[in-house]
Amino acid sequence: MAEHRKPGTRIAHAGEEPIESLTEPLVAPIYQTTVYSYPDVSAVDDVYEHREPGYIYARYGMPNHRLLESALADLEDMETGVATATGMSAISSVVFGLLSAGDRIVASNQVYGGTRNLLNLDVQRFGIEVSYVDALDLDQVRAALNEPAGMLYVEGITNPTINVLDLDALGEIAREAGVPFVVDSTFATPIHSTPSAHGADITIHSTTKFIAGHNDVSGGVVLGSEELIDPIRQLAIRFGGIGGPFDAWLVLRGMKTLALRMRQSSQNAQSLAGALEGHRAVEQVRYPGLEGHPQHAVARRMLRSGYGSMLSIDLAGGRPAVETVVRRLETIRFAETLGGLGTTVVHPATTSHRSVDPETKAELGITDGLLRFSIGIEEPEDLIDEVMTALEAVRP
Ligand SMILES: Cc1ncc(COP(=O)(O)O)c(C=O)c1O
């Protein structure tokens, strides 16, 4: 800044000179700016018309978003993607970006409670019909898609019941019906599953969970073809659904250890599931890696490198047993999330599915005794010991 300018002006523009360096940063910097400046007016046309690369404004996405999107698109074998502020922002951008009033979405009835709320409270309010199906029953899905529809929406591993859907079969049904097949793959992660290889046109993640992996940032991503992602990205921009650059940076940083974390946590989940089978206080262990799991054969086809880190149990003693176990746990925190480094547990009936009516809860298998664990990277012996000790306190 020229010396002839007064200190107030020089201060206002301090640190704005471009950084020159023959060397490069090893880690992508955080582009903590809300806006980029143009050199001249023709540059505006060049950037808007994609003739030249360029960033415009934070809500349209910053370099940190682009780096995260291309890393995840690569992992999920998709053409492109859009990184959003949260998983819910990703889901709402897909629904509102692709559907209009008068359209119909065919959705699995086993989805995250927040997704269910969005479909019931908002999507329908804007004139989009929602038809729920049991996506384990392929005939039901086929019948629902016999009527005109705009989308088939499922979670590959269902929340909180840990069923594994046959994406190959569902993808085929969606393809025959000519509708986009949308898969929320948050529970499976790109380590265990690649929905695009099984017919998914769009893959969604709440990156808040395993992908970021540290319970310290929210994010979401939608991945698919340029054609499908473009309207979704435009909607996310208009709705203001894109997060800040630091958030995208944190997600990408966390993601670098995803493979290591999933290896450890899915092995832990498999060991814990085995230890819990047949326990007197446990009516049912829901883990796809167990041979007795109803979709174990499907899981062998859909999942690789283990069966994931989500495990649910039904306590025979219902809510009183849940209260006892939760109070006895020490390092395993009772917290409404999943996908962190440490094991956490939730009680879906009072948290994620709190607003679901009792009949629907019963139909979905969300009992008062259901506890859903997100298994972390602890030493397996300690993990098993802690859960077993807590279960010992449950009265026979
Ligand atoms: C399967 C699934 N999808 C989406 C979401 C929503 O993600 P977020 O909390 O990042 O909005 C959640 C949250 O728990 C989830 O479990």
Short mmCIF file of C-alpha atoms and ligand atoms in Angstrom, two decimals:
data_model
loop_
_atom_site.label_atom_id
_atom_site.label_comp_id
_atom_site.label_asym_id
_atom_site.label_seq_id
_atom_site.Cartn_x
_atom_site.Cartn_y
_atom_site.Cartn_z
CA MET A 1 0.00 0.00 0.00
CA ALA A 2 1.52 3.33 -1.12
CA GLU A 3 3.06 5.39 1.68
CA HIS A 4 1.22 8.57 0.62
CA ARG A 5 -2.10 7.10 1.88
CA LYS A 6 -3.19 7.85 5.41
CA PRO A 7 -2.89 5.12 8.13
CA GLY A 8 -6.68 4.58 8.24
CA THR A 9 -6.73 3.64 4.54
CA ARG A 10 -3.58 1.52 4.82
CA ILE A 11 -5.03 -0.36 7.79
CA ALA A 12 -8.36 -0.94 6.00
CA HIS A 13 -6.47 -2.69 3.17
CA ALA A 14 -3.73 -4.34 5.23
CA GLY A 15 -2.71 -7.84 4.14
CA GLU A 16 -4.53 -7.81 0.80
CA GLU A 17 -1.51 -8.23 -1.48
CA PRO A 18 -1.37 -11.58 -3.34
CA ILE A 19 0.94 -14.15 -1.78
CA GLU A 20 3.87 -15.02 -4.01
CA SER A 21 5.73 -18.25 -3.39
CA LEU A 22 7.63 -20.73 -5.51
CA THR A 23 6.73 -23.32 -2.86
CA GLU A 24 3.21 -24.57 -2.21
CA PRO A 25 1.25 -25.21 0.99
CA LEU A 26 1.18 -28.91 1.87
CA VAL A 27 -2.36 -28.62 3.19
CA ALA A 28 -5.02 -26.63 1.34
CA PRO A 29 -5.46 -23.30 3.12
CA ILE A 30 -8.85 -22.24 4.44
CA TYR A 31 -10.26 -19.68 2.01
CA GLN A 32 -11.90 -17.69 4.77
CA THR A 33 -13.38 -14.98 2.58
CA THR A 34 -17.00 -14.33 1.66
CA VAL A 35 -16.19 -12.86 -1.72
CA TYR A 36 -13.71 -12.66 -4.61
CA SER A 37 -12.99 -9.47 -6.60
CA TYR A 38 -12.92 -9.29 -10.42
CA PRO A 39 -10.16 -7.59 -12.39
CA ASP A 40 -12.72 -6.00 -14.78
CA VAL A 41 -16.30 -6.29 -16.04
CA SER A 42 -15.55 -8.78 -18.83
CA ALA A 43 -14.18 -11.12 -16.14
CA VAL A 44 -17.70 -11.21 -14.65
CA ASP A 45 -19.02 -12.62 -17.94
CA ASP A 46 -16.12 -15.06 -18.21
CA VAL A 47 -16.66 -16.45 -14.71
CA TYR A 48 -20.48 -16.58 -14.89
CA GLU A 49 -20.37 -18.27 -18.30
CA HIS A 50 -17.68 -20.74 -17.05
CA ARG A 51 -15.23 -19.61 -19.75
CA GLU A 52 -12.68 -18.98 -17.01
CA PRO A 53 -12.36 -20.58 -13.58
CA GLY A 54 -13.28 -18.25 -10.78
CA TYR A 55 -15.05 -17.89 -7.46
CA ILE A 56 -17.73 -15.30 -6.82
CA TYR A 57 -19.33 -15.41 -3.39
CA ALA A 58 -19.24 -17.75 -0.38
CA ARG A 59 -22.81 -18.96 -0.72
CA TYR A 60 -21.93 -20.25 -4.22
CA GLY A 61 -19.05 -22.29 -2.79
CA MET A 62 -15.39 -21.65 -2.16
CA PRO A 63 -12.24 -23.60 -3.12
CA ASN A 64 -12.58 -25.63 0.10
CA HIS A 65 -16.01 -26.80 -1.07
CA ARG A 66 -14.72 -27.70 -4.53
CA LEU A 67 -11.84 -29.74 -3.05
CA LEU A 68 -14.23 -31.66 -0.80
CA GLU A 69 -16.77 -32.21 -3.59
CA SER A 70 -14.20 -33.60 -6.00
CA ALA A 71 -12.67 -35.86 -3.34
CA LEU A 72 -16.07 -37.33 -2.48
CA ALA A 73 -17.23 -37.56 -6.11
CA ASP A 74 -14.06 -39.52 -6.82
CA LEU A 75 -14.64 -41.87 -3.86
CA GLU A 76 -18.29 -42.42 -4.80
CA ASP A 77 -17.54 -42.79 -8.50
CA MET A 78 -19.82 -39.91 -9.46
CA GLU A 79 -19.26 -37.11 -11.94
CA THR A 80 -19.65 -34.20 -9.55
CA GLY A 81 -21.15 -33.04 -6.27
CA VAL A 82 -22.23 -30.19 -4.08
CA ALA A 83 -21.08 -29.79 -0.47
CA THR A 84 -23.79 -28.37 1.78
CA ALA A 85 -24.04 -26.97 5.29
CA THR A 86 -25.60 -30.10 6.82
CA GLY A 87 -26.95 -33.49 5.83
CA MET A 88 -30.49 -32.10 6.02
CA SER A 89 -29.49 -29.30 3.68
CA ALA A 90 -28.24 -31.93 1.23
CA ILE A 91 -31.51 -33.90 1.48
CA SER A 92 -33.79 -30.87 1.15
CA SER A 93 -31.76 -29.58 -1.81
CA VAL A 94 -32.25 -32.92 -3.59
CA VAL A 95 -36.00 -33.02 -2.97
CA PHE A 96 -36.76 -29.36 -3.69
CA GLY A 97 -34.15 -29.11 -6.45
CA LEU A 98 -35.60 -31.99 -8.46
CA LEU A 99 -39.31 -32.07 -7.61
CA SER A 100 -42.18 -29.59 -8.04
CA ALA A 101 -45.73 -29.29 -6.74
CA GLY A 102 -47.78 -32.15 -8.18
CA ASP A 103 -44.82 -34.56 -8.22
CA ARG A 104 -44.62 -37.63 -6.02
CA ILE A 105 -41.68 -39.04 -4.08
CA VAL A 106 -41.60 -42.72 -3.21
CA ALA A 107 -39.62 -42.96 0.03
CA SER A 108 -38.51 -45.82 2.22
CA ASN A 109 -40.41 -45.76 5.51
CA GLN A 110 -37.14 -46.51 7.33
CA VAL A 111 -35.34 -43.20 7.20
CA TYR A 112 -33.74 -40.82 9.69
CA GLY A 113 -36.39 -39.02 11.82
CA GLY A 114 -35.30 -35.61 10.49
CA THR A 115 -35.81 -36.78 6.92
CA ARG A 116 -39.24 -38.09 7.85
CA ASN A 117 -40.11 -34.74 9.41
CA LEU A 118 -38.97 -32.90 6.28
CA LEU A 119 -41.11 -35.17 4.09
CA ASN A 120 -44.15 -34.99 6.35
CA LEU A 121 -44.04 -31.35 7.45
CA ASP A 122 -42.54 -29.49 4.49
CA VAL A 123 -42.36 -31.51 1.30
CA GLN A 124 -46.08 -32.33 1.44
CA ARG A 125 -46.92 -28.72 2.40
CA PHE A 126 -45.39 -27.61 -0.91
CA GLY A 127 -47.66 -29.93 -2.86
CA ILE A 128 -45.30 -32.85 -3.37
CA GLU A 129 -46.96 -36.14 -2.51
CA VAL A 130 -45.02 -38.61 -0.34
CA SER A 131 -45.67 -42.35 -0.65
CA TYR A 132 -43.89 -44.44 1.98
CA VAL A 133 -42.93 -48.00 1.17
CA ASP A 134 -41.24 -50.83 2.97
CA ALA A 135 -38.15 -50.89 0.74
CA LEU A 136 -37.34 -54.43 1.92
CA ASP A 137 -40.47 -55.48 0.04
CA LEU A 138 -39.56 -55.08 -3.63
CA ASP A 139 -43.12 -55.76 -4.84
CA GLN A 140 -44.35 -52.85 -2.75
CA VAL A 141 -41.73 -50.56 -4.30
CA ARG A 142 -42.55 -51.79 -7.80
CA ALA A 143 -46.26 -51.18 -7.20
CA ALA A 144 -45.61 -47.66 -5.85
CA LEU A 145 -43.54 -46.83 -8.92
CA ASN A 146 -46.25 -48.08 -11.27
CA GLU A 147 -47.91 -44.71 -10.69
CA PRO A 148 -46.08 -41.59 -11.95
CA ALA A 149 -43.31 -40.56 -9.54
CA GLY A 150 -40.33 -38.21 -9.53
CA MET A 151 -37.89 -40.04 -7.26
CA LEU A 152 -37.15 -43.17 -5.25
CA TYR A 153 -35.50 -42.24 -1.93
CA VAL A 154 -33.87 -44.70 0.50
CA GLU A 155 -31.12 -45.12 3.09
CA GLY A 156 -28.80 -48.02 2.16
CA ILE A 157 -28.45 -49.11 5.80
CA THR A 158 -31.56 -48.00 7.60
CA ASN A 159 -31.69 -45.77 10.66
CA PRO A 160 -32.10 -46.94 13.43
CA THR A 161 -33.13 -50.50 12.57
CA ILE A 162 -29.92 -51.40 10.67
CA ASN A 163 -31.61 -53.21 7.80
CA VAL A 164 -29.61 -53.46 4.58
CA LEU A 165 -31.46 -52.69 1.37
CA ASP A 166 -30.87 -54.48 -1.91
CA LEU A 167 -29.74 -51.45 -3.90
CA ASP A 168 -29.19 -53.55 -7.06
CA ALA A 169 -32.84 -54.57 -7.12
CA LEU A 170 -34.16 -51.14 -6.10
CA GLY A 171 -31.93 -49.44 -8.68
CA GLU A 172 -33.30 -51.73 -11.37
CA ILE A 173 -36.90 -50.97 -10.38
CA ALA A 174 -36.17 -47.20 -10.41
CA ARG A 175 -34.45 -47.49 -13.80
CA GLU A 176 -37.42 -49.34 -15.27
CA ALA A 177 -39.74 -46.65 -13.87
CA GLY A 178 -37.46 -43.92 -15.25
CA VAL A 179 -37.02 -42.12 -11.91
CA PRO A 180 -33.80 -41.01 -10.18
CA PHE A 181 -32.71 -43.42 -7.46
CA VAL A 182 -31.47 -41.47 -4.43
CA VAL A 183 -29.48 -43.21 -1.67
CA ASP A 184 -28.52 -41.67 1.66
CA SER A 185 -25.34 -43.63 2.36
CA THR A 186 -24.39 -41.93 5.62
CA PHE A 187 -24.30 -45.18 7.63
CA ALA A 188 -22.39 -47.20 5.04
CA THR A 189 -19.78 -44.54 4.12
CA PRO A 190 -17.76 -44.79 0.89
CA ILE A 191 -15.50 -47.32 2.63
CA HIS A 192 -18.17 -50.01 2.87
CA SER A 193 -20.43 -49.16 -0.07
CA THR A 194 -20.52 -47.37 -3.43
CA PRO A 195 -24.23 -46.91 -4.22
CA SER A 196 -23.46 -45.74 -7.79
CA ALA A 197 -22.13 -49.26 -8.48
CA HIS A 198 -25.58 -50.60 -7.51
CA GLY A 199 -27.71 -48.26 -9.60
CA ALA A 200 -27.90 -45.08 -7.48
CA ASP A 201 -28.19 -41.89 -9.52
CA ILE A 202 -27.63 -39.69 -6.49
CA THR A 203 -25.70 -40.46 -3.32
CA ILE A 204 -26.12 -38.33 -0.20
CA HIS A 205 -24.05 -38.17 2.97
CA SER A 206 -24.42 -36.31 6.20
CA THR A 207 -20.68 -35.59 6.38
CA THR A 208 -21.29 -34.51 9.99
CA LYS A 209 -21.03 -38.22 10.75
CA PHE A 210 -18.33 -40.73 9.75
CA ILE A 211 -16.84 -38.69 6.92
CA ALA A 212 -15.79 -35.75 9.13
CA GLY A 213 -15.59 -38.19 12.01
CA HIS A 214 -14.79 -35.99 15.01
CA ASN A 215 -18.16 -34.56 16.16
CA ASP A 216 -16.91 -31.02 15.63
CA VAL A 217 -18.42 -29.92 12.31
CA SER A 218 -21.69 -30.21 10.36
CA GLY A 219 -21.86 -30.88 6.65
CA GLY A 220 -23.56 -32.73 3.85
CA VAL A 221 -22.87 -33.70 0.27
CA VAL A 222 -24.90 -34.69 -2.79
CA LEU A 223 -23.13 -36.58 -5.58
CA GLY A 224 -24.31 -37.48 -9.08
CA SER A 225 -24.17 -36.53 -12.75
CA GLU A 226 -23.67 -32.89 -13.85
CA GLU A 227 -27.22 -32.96 -15.18
CA LEU A 228 -28.82 -33.98 -11.87
CA ILE A 229 -26.49 -32.02 -9.59
CA ASP A 230 -26.81 -28.68 -11.36
CA PRO A 231 -30.44 -27.95 -10.29
CA ILE A 232 -29.65 -29.27 -6.81
CA ARG A 233 -26.63 -26.96 -6.49
CA GLN A 234 -28.66 -23.97 -7.76
CA LEU A 235 -31.41 -24.71 -5.21
CA ALA A 236 -28.86 -25.05 -2.39
CA ILE A 237 -27.41 -21.67 -3.36
CA ARG A 238 -30.84 -20.00 -3.46
CA PHE A 239 -31.94 -21.58 -0.17
CA GLY A 240 -28.64 -20.58 1.43
CA GLY A 241 -27.73 -24.18 2.16
CA ILE A 242 -23.96 -24.01 1.60
CA GLY A 243 -21.77 -23.99 4.72
CA GLY A 244 -18.68 -21.96 5.46
CA PRO A 245 -15.19 -22.66 4.08
CA PHE A 246 -13.76 -23.65 7.47
CA ASP A 247 -16.48 -26.31 7.80
CA ALA A 248 -15.61 -27.76 4.38
CA TRP A 249 -11.92 -27.68 5.35
CA LEU A 250 -12.65 -29.56 8.61
CA VAL A 251 -14.71 -32.20 6.81
CA LEU A 252 -11.92 -32.81 4.30
CA ARG A 253 -9.33 -32.99 7.05
CA GLY A 254 -11.41 -35.51 9.00
CA MET A 255 -12.07 -37.56 5.89
CA LYS A 256 -8.39 -38.31 5.36
CA THR A 257 -8.54 -40.91 8.15
CA LEU A 258 -11.92 -42.35 7.14
CA ALA A 259 -10.53 -45.68 5.90
CA LEU A 260 -8.49 -46.24 9.06
CA ARG A 261 -11.32 -45.25 11.37
CA MET A 262 -13.89 -47.43 9.58
CA ARG A 263 -11.57 -50.43 9.59
CA GLN A 264 -11.17 -50.23 13.37
CA SER A 265 -14.76 -49.28 14.20
CA SER A 266 -16.38 -51.89 11.96
CA GLN A 267 -14.13 -54.61 13.42
CA ASN A 268 -15.13 -53.38 16.88
CA ALA A 269 -18.80 -53.47 15.90
CA GLN A 270 -18.46 -57.03 14.61
CA SER A 271 -16.77 -58.14 17.86
CA LEU A 272 -19.32 -56.40 20.07
CA ALA A 273 -22.23 -57.78 18.05
CA GLY A 274 -20.82 -61.31 18.49
CA ALA A 275 -20.40 -60.78 22.24
CA LEU A 276 -23.96 -59.46 22.60
CA GLU A 277 -25.62 -62.33 20.73
CA GLY A 278 -27.51 -64.53 23.13
CA HIS A 279 -27.10 -62.16 26.12
CA ARG A 280 -30.00 -62.65 28.52
CA ALA A 281 -30.92 -58.94 28.56
CA VAL A 282 -30.81 -58.57 24.77
CA GLU A 283 -33.79 -59.66 22.73
CA GLN A 284 -32.18 -58.92 19.38
CA VAL A 285 -28.83 -57.72 18.05
CA ARG A 286 -29.16 -55.86 14.76
CA TYR A 287 -25.80 -55.97 12.97
CA PRO A 288 -25.46 -56.98 9.30
CA GLY A 289 -22.19 -58.82 9.94
CA LEU A 290 -24.00 -61.45 12.01
CA GLU A 291 -25.03 -64.52 10.06
CA GLY A 292 -28.43 -64.38 11.72
CA HIS A 293 -29.13 -60.84 10.47
CA PRO A 294 -32.17 -60.99 8.15
CA GLN A 295 -30.28 -59.38 5.26
CA HIS A 296 -26.84 -60.89 5.91
CA ALA A 297 -26.72 -62.29 2.34
CA VAL A 298 -27.71 -58.91 0.87
CA ALA A 299 -25.13 -57.19 3.09
CA ARG A 300 -22.41 -59.46 1.72
CA ARG A 301 -23.29 -58.15 -1.74
CA MET A 302 -23.85 -54.49 -0.82
CA LEU A 303 -21.05 -53.93 1.70
CA ARG A 304 -17.30 -54.51 1.60
CA SER A 305 -14.39 -54.26 4.06
CA GLY A 306 -16.69 -55.08 6.95
CA TYR A 307 -20.31 -54.39 7.78
CA GLY A 308 -20.14 -50.87 9.15
CA SER A 309 -20.06 -49.34 12.58
CA MET A 310 -23.76 -49.02 13.37
CA LEU A 311 -25.30 -51.60 15.65
CA SER A 312 -28.65 -51.61 17.43
CA ILE A 313 -29.92 -53.81 20.24
CA ASP A 314 -33.39 -54.43 21.58
CA LEU A 315 -33.39 -54.71 25.33
CA ALA A 316 -35.96 -57.19 26.59
CA GLY A 317 -36.64 -54.97 29.61
CA GLY A 318 -37.82 -51.99 27.51
CA ARG A 319 -37.32 -48.43 28.74
CA PRO A 320 -36.36 -49.32 32.36
CA ALA A 321 -33.54 -51.51 31.01
CA VAL A 322 -32.47 -48.69 28.68
CA GLU A 323 -32.32 -46.28 31.65
CA THR A 324 -30.16 -48.73 33.59
CA VAL A 325 -27.70 -49.34 30.76
CA VAL A 326 -27.34 -45.68 29.82
CA ARG A 327 -26.62 -44.71 33.46
CA ARG A 328 -23.99 -47.45 33.78
CA LEU A 329 -22.02 -46.58 30.67
CA GLU A 330 -18.85 -44.60 31.36
CA THR A 331 -16.83 -43.67 28.27
CA ILE A 332 -19.71 -44.44 25.90
CA ARG A 333 -21.63 -41.19 25.77
CA PHE A 334 -25.39 -40.92 25.43
CA ALA A 335 -25.54 -38.36 22.63
CA GLU A 336 -27.73 -37.68 19.61
CA THR A 337 -25.25 -38.30 16.87
CA LEU A 338 -23.11 -40.98 15.25
CA GLY A 339 -19.88 -41.38 13.38
CA GLY A 340 -17.45 -39.90 15.90
CA LEU A 341 -14.15 -41.34 17.15
CA GLY A 342 -15.67 -42.54 20.41
CA THR A 343 -18.61 -44.90 20.74
CA THR A 344 -21.94 -43.14 21.35
CA VAL A 345 -25.42 -44.45 21.97
CA VAL A 346 -28.92 -43.06 21.39
CA HIS A 347 -32.43 -44.06 22.30
CA PRO A 348 -34.27 -43.45 18.99
CA ALA A 349 -37.75 -43.67 20.53
CA THR A 350 -37.11 -40.52 22.58
CA THR A 351 -34.74 -38.71 20.21
CA SER A 352 -34.58 -39.02 16.39
CA HIS A 353 -38.02 -40.68 16.15
CA ARG A 354 -39.62 -38.80 19.06
CA SER A 355 -42.28 -37.19 16.87
CA VAL A 356 -43.22 -40.42 15.07
CA ASP A 357 -46.61 -41.71 16.22
CA PRO A 358 -46.65 -44.92 18.33
CA GLU A 359 -48.32 -47.07 15.63
CA THR A 360 -45.69 -46.13 13.03
CA LYS A 361 -42.91 -46.67 15.57
CA ALA A 362 -44.25 -50.14 16.29
CA GLU A 363 -44.56 -50.88 12.55
CA LEU A 364 -40.94 -49.78 12.01
CA GLY A 365 -39.62 -51.79 14.95
CA ILE A 366 -38.59 -48.73 16.97
CA THR A 367 -39.31 -50.16 20.37
CA ASP A 368 -38.82 -48.53 23.79
CA GLY A 369 -36.00 -51.01 24.38
CA LEU A 370 -34.09 -50.11 21.19
CA LEU A 371 -30.61 -48.63 21.67
CA ARG A 372 -28.54 -47.62 18.66
CA PHE A 373 -24.77 -47.64 19.01
CA SER A 374 -22.30 -45.84 16.77
CA ILE A 375 -19.14 -47.79 17.40
CA GLY A 376 -15.86 -45.92 17.68
CA ILE A 377 -12.18 -46.73 17.43
CA GLU A 378 -11.55 -47.79 21.04
CA GLU A 379 -9.76 -51.01 21.97
CA PRO A 380 -12.36 -53.77 21.44
CA GLU A 381 -11.78 -55.43 24.84
CA ASP A 382 -12.56 -52.20 26.70
CA LEU A 383 -15.62 -51.56 24.59
CA ILE A 384 -17.06 -55.03 25.12
CA ASP A 385 -16.24 -54.91 28.81
CA GLU A 386 -18.03 -51.59 29.29
CA VAL A 387 -21.20 -52.71 27.48
CA MET A 388 -21.26 -56.08 29.27
CA THR A 389 -20.79 -54.45 32.66
CA ALA A 390 -23.68 -52.06 31.96
CA LEU A 391 -25.89 -54.97 30.83
CA GLU A 392 -25.12 -56.94 34.00
CA ALA A 393 -26.98 -54.26 35.94
CA VAL A 394 -30.20 -54.99 34.04
CA ARG A 395 -32.52 -57.03 36.22
CA PRO A 396 -33.36 -60.48 34.78
C1 LIG B 1 -28.89 -41.18 7.84
C2 LIG B 1 -28.89 -39.71 8.12
N1 LIG B 1 -29.05 -38.83 7.11
C3 LIG B 1 -29.05 -37.50 7.32
C4 LIG B 1 -28.90 -36.97 8.58
C5 LIG B 1 -28.92 -35.48 8.77
O1 LIG B 1 -27.64 -34.99 8.88
P1 LIG B 1 -27.28 -33.58 9.59
O2 LIG B 1 -27.52 -33.75 11.05
O3 LIG B 1 -25.85 -33.37 9.21
O4 LIG B 1 -28.18 -32.56 8.99
C6 LIG B 1 -28.73 -37.83 9.67
C7 LIG B 1 -28.57 -37.29 11.02
O5 LIG B 1 -28.49 -38.00 11.99
C8 LIG B 1 -28.72 -39.23 9.43
O6 LIG B 1 -28.59 -40.11 10.45
#
